[in-house]
Amino acid sequence: MSMYDIYTIADYTHPIFIALGLLFCWKVPTARWFLLSYAVVVVFSFIVFPTIIQWRTHYYLAQALMSISFLLPIFYRRDLALLLYNRTGLKFYKVVYEKQTLSAQECTIFLLIGLTIIMDLVTWLEVLAYKYSWIDNAYIKLYLRDNFIMVAQFFVGGCFLSYALKAESRERNFEKIEQAEKGYDD
């Protein structure tokens, strides 16, 4: 098995981790919404990949911008749930809006995606410098970037699974806190 095969496998791990996560946490609305939101981003990423892979010099800039889309489910899925609740009246979206909180796994995903954005931007600058003969070797592009991205992808996938496995207990803790707060208000 070559490194190219390993990179290809890594590229397809997110859908596998998301599907497994959905199996583990389907009964928990907030977790289901989180993973389904990520599934949409992953599908979008797969759709645009054949186009951006052809952008030799600016591929890494496009990848950095694409990575930003992986931050959207962390920051905007609660607001989107409220919007969808207001438009559809479905209780699912109201539950998601009310119970959604930031988890440790989401913070880790944010950190990992942030690091991949930085790595892609640095690689893009290095490729530009190499293209215009300011440097003789694109060391980061050739030896670091792909391995770093692959490891980050596996860790993000692990965060998806961890999020899914802890979803039910996180939901129970939320309900306990909510009950305690109601007790204080009475």
PDB file of C-alpha atoms in Angstrom:
ATOM      1  CA  MET A   1       0.000   0.000   0.000  1.00  0.00           C
ATOM      2  CA  SER A   2       1.443   3.322  -1.040  1.00  0.00           C
ATOM      3  CA  MET A   3       1.159   6.666   0.740  1.00  0.00           C
ATOM      4  CA  TYR A   4      -1.209   7.782  -2.025  1.00  0.00           C
ATOM      5  CA  ASP A   5      -3.570   4.940  -1.032  1.00  0.00           C
ATOM      6  CA  ILE A   6      -3.380   5.967   2.621  1.00  0.00           C
ATOM      7  CA  TYR A   7      -4.183   9.591   1.705  1.00  0.00           C
ATOM      8  CA  THR A   8      -7.153   8.390  -0.364  1.00  0.00           C
ATOM      9  CA  ILE A   9      -8.423   6.336   2.564  1.00  0.00           C
ATOM     10  CA  ALA A  10      -8.008   9.340   4.868  1.00  0.00           C
ATOM     11  CA  ASP A  11     -10.037  11.487   2.469  1.00  0.00           C
ATOM     12  CA  TYR A  12     -12.976   9.107   2.819  1.00  0.00           C
ATOM     13  CA  THR A  13     -12.864   8.647   6.585  1.00  0.00           C
ATOM     14  CA  HIS A  14     -15.187  11.538   7.454  1.00  0.00           C
ATOM     15  CA  PRO A  15     -18.286   9.961   5.866  1.00  0.00           C
ATOM     16  CA  ILE A  16     -17.484   6.670   7.589  1.00  0.00           C
ATOM     17  CA  PHE A  17     -16.996   8.315  10.991  1.00  0.00           C
ATOM     18  CA  ILE A  18     -20.156  10.386  10.516  1.00  0.00           C
ATOM     19  CA  ALA A  19     -22.204   7.310   9.558  1.00  0.00           C
ATOM     20  CA  LEU A  20     -20.897   5.372  12.563  1.00  0.00           C
ATOM     21  CA  GLY A  21     -21.550   8.358  14.799  1.00  0.00           C
ATOM     22  CA  LEU A  22     -25.123   8.591  13.541  1.00  0.00           C
ATOM     23  CA  LEU A  23     -25.631   4.915  14.346  1.00  0.00           C
ATOM     24  CA  PHE A  24     -24.427   5.492  17.903  1.00  0.00           C
ATOM     25  CA  CYS A  25     -26.432   8.645  18.626  1.00  0.00           C
ATOM     26  CA  TRP A  26     -29.478   8.658  16.371  1.00  0.00           C
ATOM     27  CA  LYS A  27     -31.844   9.104  19.340  1.00  0.00           C
ATOM     28  CA  VAL A  28     -30.103  12.294  20.498  1.00  0.00           C
ATOM     29  CA  PRO A  29     -31.399  15.237  18.441  1.00  0.00           C
ATOM     30  CA  THR A  30     -28.475  17.599  19.060  1.00  0.00           C
ATOM     31  CA  ALA A  31     -25.897  14.990  18.091  1.00  0.00           C
ATOM     32  CA  ARG A  32     -27.884  13.913  15.050  1.00  0.00           C
ATOM     33  CA  TRP A  33     -28.120  17.551  13.935  1.00  0.00           C
ATOM     34  CA  PHE A  34     -24.375  18.066  14.483  1.00  0.00           C
ATOM     35  CA  LEU A  35     -23.391  15.019  12.442  1.00  0.00           C
ATOM     36  CA  LEU A  36     -25.957  15.659   9.698  1.00  0.00           C
ATOM     37  CA  SER A  37     -24.677  19.241   9.441  1.00  0.00           C
ATOM     38  CA  TYR A  38     -21.179  17.879   8.966  1.00  0.00           C
ATOM     39  CA  ALA A  39     -22.429  15.371   6.409  1.00  0.00           C
ATOM     40  CA  VAL A  40     -23.703  18.265   4.289  1.00  0.00           C
ATOM     41  CA  VAL A  41     -20.299  19.975   4.468  1.00  0.00           C
ATOM     42  CA  VAL A  42     -18.503  16.729   3.585  1.00  0.00           C
ATOM     43  CA  VAL A  43     -20.749  16.151   0.568  1.00  0.00           C
ATOM     44  CA  PHE A  44     -20.146  19.735  -0.571  1.00  0.00           C
ATOM     45  CA  SER A  45     -16.407  19.173  -0.154  1.00  0.00           C
ATOM     46  CA  PHE A  46     -16.549  16.018  -2.285  1.00  0.00           C
ATOM     47  CA  ILE A  47     -18.515  17.853  -4.982  1.00  0.00           C
ATOM     48  CA  VAL A  48     -16.050  20.740  -5.348  1.00  0.00           C
ATOM     49  CA  PHE A  49     -12.876  18.664  -4.914  1.00  0.00           C
ATOM     50  CA  PRO A  50     -12.547  17.578  -8.579  1.00  0.00           C
ATOM     51  CA  THR A  51     -12.581  21.232  -9.593  1.00  0.00           C
ATOM     52  CA  ILE A  52     -10.143  22.612  -7.041  1.00  0.00           C
ATOM     53  CA  ILE A  53      -7.653  19.758  -7.394  1.00  0.00           C
ATOM     54  CA  GLN A  54      -6.943  21.143 -10.880  1.00  0.00           C
ATOM     55  CA  TRP A  55      -5.920  24.556  -9.517  1.00  0.00           C
ATOM     56  CA  ARG A  56      -2.258  23.729  -9.155  1.00  0.00           C
ATOM     57  CA  THR A  57      -0.971  26.917  -7.518  1.00  0.00           C
ATOM     58  CA  HIS A  58      -4.129  27.990  -5.720  1.00  0.00           C
ATOM     59  CA  TYR A  59      -5.271  24.518  -4.669  1.00  0.00           C
ATOM     60  CA  TYR A  60      -3.979  25.062  -1.136  1.00  0.00           C
ATOM     61  CA  LEU A  61      -5.773  28.395  -0.809  1.00  0.00           C
ATOM     62  CA  ALA A  62      -8.979  26.706  -1.966  1.00  0.00           C
ATOM     63  CA  GLN A  63      -8.418  23.935   0.588  1.00  0.00           C
ATOM     64  CA  ALA A  64      -7.988  26.543   3.338  1.00  0.00           C
ATOM     65  CA  LEU A  65     -11.251  28.181   2.305  1.00  0.00           C
ATOM     66  CA  MET A  66     -12.942  24.782   2.139  1.00  0.00           C
ATOM     67  CA  SER A  67     -11.714  24.044   5.661  1.00  0.00           C
ATOM     68  CA  ILE A  68     -13.526  27.156   6.861  1.00  0.00           C
ATOM     69  CA  SER A  69     -16.767  25.479   5.790  1.00  0.00           C
ATOM     70  CA  PHE A  70     -15.971  22.720   8.303  1.00  0.00           C
ATOM     71  CA  LEU A  71     -16.214  25.331  11.062  1.00  0.00           C
ATOM     72  CA  LEU A  72     -19.728  26.394  10.067  1.00  0.00           C
ATOM     73  CA  PRO A  73     -21.548  23.489  11.770  1.00  0.00           C
ATOM     74  CA  ILE A  74     -19.865  24.363  15.052  1.00  0.00           C
ATOM     75  CA  PHE A  75     -20.859  28.010  15.002  1.00  0.00           C
ATOM     76  CA  TYR A  76     -24.067  28.218  12.986  1.00  0.00           C
ATOM     77  CA  ARG A  77     -26.037  24.999  13.384  1.00  0.00           C
ATOM     78  CA  ARG A  78     -27.884  26.333  16.433  1.00  0.00           C
ATOM     79  CA  ASP A  79     -28.949  29.463  14.557  1.00  0.00           C
ATOM     80  CA  LEU A  80     -29.892  27.377  11.533  1.00  0.00           C
ATOM     81  CA  ALA A  81     -31.998  25.133  13.768  1.00  0.00           C
ATOM     82  CA  LEU A  82     -33.859  28.197  15.077  1.00  0.00           C
ATOM     83  CA  LEU A  83     -34.398  29.464  11.533  1.00  0.00           C
ATOM     84  CA  LEU A  84     -35.704  26.072  10.426  1.00  0.00           C
ATOM     85  CA  TYR A  85     -37.951  25.854  13.490  1.00  0.00           C
ATOM     86  CA  ASN A  86     -39.416  29.279  12.737  1.00  0.00           C
ATOM     87  CA  ARG A  87     -40.004  28.279   9.105  1.00  0.00           C
ATOM     88  CA  THR A  88     -41.277  24.719   9.608  1.00  0.00           C
ATOM     89  CA  GLY A  89     -42.508  24.573  13.200  1.00  0.00           C
ATOM     90  CA  LEU A  90     -40.893  21.143  13.616  1.00  0.00           C
ATOM     91  CA  LYS A  91     -40.220  20.339  17.266  1.00  0.00           C
ATOM     92  CA  PHE A  92     -36.897  18.660  16.377  1.00  0.00           C
ATOM     93  CA  TYR A  93     -35.343  22.012  15.484  1.00  0.00           C
ATOM     94  CA  LYS A  94     -36.677  23.651  18.637  1.00  0.00           C
ATOM     95  CA  VAL A  95     -35.156  20.886  20.788  1.00  0.00           C
ATOM     96  CA  VAL A  96     -31.824  21.275  18.974  1.00  0.00           C
ATOM     97  CA  TYR A  97     -31.872  25.035  19.429  1.00  0.00           C
ATOM     98  CA  GLU A  98     -32.679  24.807  23.134  1.00  0.00           C
ATOM     99  CA  LYS A  99     -30.269  22.010  24.048  1.00  0.00           C
ATOM    100  CA  GLN A 100     -27.287  22.755  21.833  1.00  0.00           C
ATOM    101  CA  THR A 101     -24.129  23.527  23.786  1.00  0.00           C
ATOM    102  CA  LEU A 102     -20.477  23.626  22.812  1.00  0.00           C
ATOM    103  CA  SER A 103     -18.662  20.377  23.596  1.00  0.00           C
ATOM    104  CA  ALA A 104     -15.010  19.529  24.141  1.00  0.00           C
ATOM    105  CA  GLN A 105     -15.030  17.577  20.885  1.00  0.00           C
ATOM    106  CA  GLU A 106     -16.258  20.605  18.969  1.00  0.00           C
ATOM    107  CA  CYS A 107     -13.492  22.718  20.490  1.00  0.00           C
ATOM    108  CA  THR A 108     -10.963  20.073  19.438  1.00  0.00           C
ATOM    109  CA  ILE A 109     -12.417  20.007  15.909  1.00  0.00           C
ATOM    110  CA  PHE A 110     -12.169  23.800  15.800  1.00  0.00           C
ATOM    111  CA  LEU A 111      -8.513  23.633  16.853  1.00  0.00           C
ATOM    112  CA  LEU A 112      -7.669  20.904  14.330  1.00  0.00           C
ATOM    113  CA  ILE A 113      -9.463  22.628  11.464  1.00  0.00           C
ATOM    114  CA  GLY A 114      -7.781  25.909  12.426  1.00  0.00           C
ATOM    115  CA  LEU A 115      -4.394  24.190  12.234  1.00  0.00           C
ATOM    116  CA  THR A 116      -5.220  22.715   8.823  1.00  0.00           C
ATOM    117  CA  ILE A 117      -6.205  26.170   7.586  1.00  0.00           C
ATOM    118  CA  ILE A 118      -2.864  27.554   8.760  1.00  0.00           C
ATOM    119  CA  MET A 119      -1.003  24.616   7.178  1.00  0.00           C
ATOM    120  CA  ASP A 120      -2.800  25.110   3.852  1.00  0.00           C
ATOM    121  CA  LEU A 121      -2.138  28.859   3.851  1.00  0.00           C
ATOM    122  CA  VAL A 122       1.549  28.348   4.631  1.00  0.00           C
ATOM    123  CA  THR A 123       1.741  25.696   1.901  1.00  0.00           C
ATOM    124  CA  TRP A 124       0.044  28.029  -0.562  1.00  0.00           C
ATOM    125  CA  LEU A 125       2.560  30.790   0.234  1.00  0.00           C
ATOM    126  CA  GLU A 126       5.388  28.301  -0.137  1.00  0.00           C
ATOM    127  CA  VAL A 127       4.056  27.121  -3.521  1.00  0.00           C
ATOM    128  CA  LEU A 128       3.835  30.736  -4.671  1.00  0.00           C
ATOM    129  CA  ALA A 129       7.399  31.348  -3.521  1.00  0.00           C
ATOM    130  CA  TYR A 130       8.562  28.232  -5.363  1.00  0.00           C
ATOM    131  CA  LYS A 131       6.613  29.157  -8.498  1.00  0.00           C
ATOM    132  CA  TYR A 132       8.308  32.560  -8.662  1.00  0.00           C
ATOM    133  CA  SER A 133      11.737  31.037  -7.855  1.00  0.00           C
ATOM    134  CA  TRP A 134      12.086  32.733  -4.479  1.00  0.00           C
ATOM    135  CA  ILE A 135      12.894  29.347  -2.943  1.00  0.00           C
ATOM    136  CA  ASP A 136      14.456  26.198  -4.414  1.00  0.00           C
ATOM    137  CA  ASN A 137      12.335  23.552  -2.720  1.00  0.00           C
ATOM    138  CA  ALA A 138       8.735  23.378  -1.507  1.00  0.00           C
ATOM    139  CA  TYR A 139       9.590  21.359   1.594  1.00  0.00           C
ATOM    140  CA  ILE A 140       6.268  21.838   3.421  1.00  0.00           C
ATOM    141  CA  LYS A 141       4.238  20.872   0.353  1.00  0.00           C
ATOM    142  CA  LEU A 142       6.387  17.855  -0.444  1.00  0.00           C
ATOM    143  CA  TYR A 143       7.042  16.433   3.019  1.00  0.00           C
ATOM    144  CA  LEU A 144       4.779  17.883   5.709  1.00  0.00           C
ATOM    145  CA  ARG A 145       1.403  19.094   4.520  1.00  0.00           C
ATOM    146  CA  ASP A 146      -0.211  15.861   3.298  1.00  0.00           C
ATOM    147  CA  ASN A 147       0.872  13.890   6.361  1.00  0.00           C
ATOM    148  CA  PHE A 148      -0.327  16.639   8.693  1.00  0.00           C
ATOM    149  CA  ILE A 149      -3.716  16.853   6.943  1.00  0.00           C
ATOM    150  CA  MET A 150      -4.108  13.073   7.037  1.00  0.00           C
ATOM    151  CA  VAL A 151      -3.433  12.900  10.785  1.00  0.00           C
ATOM    152  CA  ALA A 152      -5.797  15.833  11.390  1.00  0.00           C
ATOM    153  CA  GLN A 153      -8.532  14.077   9.373  1.00  0.00           C
ATOM    154  CA  PHE A 154      -8.231  10.962  11.508  1.00  0.00           C
ATOM    155  CA  PHE A 155      -8.352  13.011  14.705  1.00  0.00           C
ATOM    156  CA  VAL A 156     -11.421  14.939  13.501  1.00  0.00           C
ATOM    157  CA  GLY A 157     -13.068  11.613  12.696  1.00  0.00           C
ATOM    158  CA  GLY A 158     -12.211  10.436  16.194  1.00  0.00           C
ATOM    159  CA  CYS A 159     -13.833  13.590  17.555  1.00  0.00           C
ATOM    160  CA  PHE A 160     -17.004  12.748  15.582  1.00  0.00           C
ATOM    161  CA  LEU A 161     -17.111   9.309  17.179  1.00  0.00           C
ATOM    162  CA  SER A 162     -16.322  10.638  20.644  1.00  0.00           C
ATOM    163  CA  TYR A 163     -19.033  13.281  20.258  1.00  0.00           C
ATOM    164  CA  ALA A 164     -21.534  10.615  19.234  1.00  0.00           C
ATOM    165  CA  LEU A 165     -20.607   8.228  22.032  1.00  0.00           C
ATOM    166  CA  LYS A 166     -20.915  10.939  24.690  1.00  0.00           C
ATOM    167  CA  ALA A 167     -24.061  12.512  23.237  1.00  0.00           C
ATOM    168  CA  GLU A 168     -26.571  10.708  25.400  1.00  0.00           C
ATOM    169  CA  SER A 169     -24.774  11.450  28.670  1.00  0.00           C
ATOM    170  CA  ARG A 170     -24.270  15.068  27.586  1.00  0.00           C
ATOM    171  CA  GLU A 171     -28.018  15.316  26.929  1.00  0.00           C
ATOM    172  CA  ARG A 172     -28.838  13.822  30.352  1.00  0.00           C
ATOM    173  CA  ASN A 173     -26.476  16.282  32.050  1.00  0.00           C
ATOM    174  CA  PHE A 174     -28.155  19.141  30.200  1.00  0.00           C
ATOM    175  CA  GLU A 175     -31.555  17.988  31.428  1.00  0.00           C
ATOM    176  CA  LYS A 176     -30.289  17.677  35.030  1.00  0.00           C
ATOM    177  CA  ILE A 177     -28.876  21.195  34.922  1.00  0.00           C
ATOM    178  CA  GLU A 178     -32.100  22.492  33.388  1.00  0.00           C
ATOM    179  CA  GLN A 179     -34.150  20.826  36.150  1.00  0.00           C
ATOM    180  CA  ALA A 180     -31.854  22.249  38.823  1.00  0.00           C
ATOM    181  CA  GLU A 181     -32.167  25.739  37.354  1.00  0.00           C
ATOM    182  CA  LYS A 182     -35.966  25.437  37.319  1.00  0.00           C
ATOM    183  CA  GLY A 183     -35.811  24.369  40.978  1.00  0.00           C
ATOM    184  CA  TYR A 184     -33.870  27.525  41.853  1.00  0.00           C
ATOM    185  CA  ASP A 185     -36.337  29.712  39.974  1.00  0.00           C
ATOM    186  CA  ASP A 186     -39.354  28.383  41.884  1.00  0.00           C
TER     187      ASP A 186
END
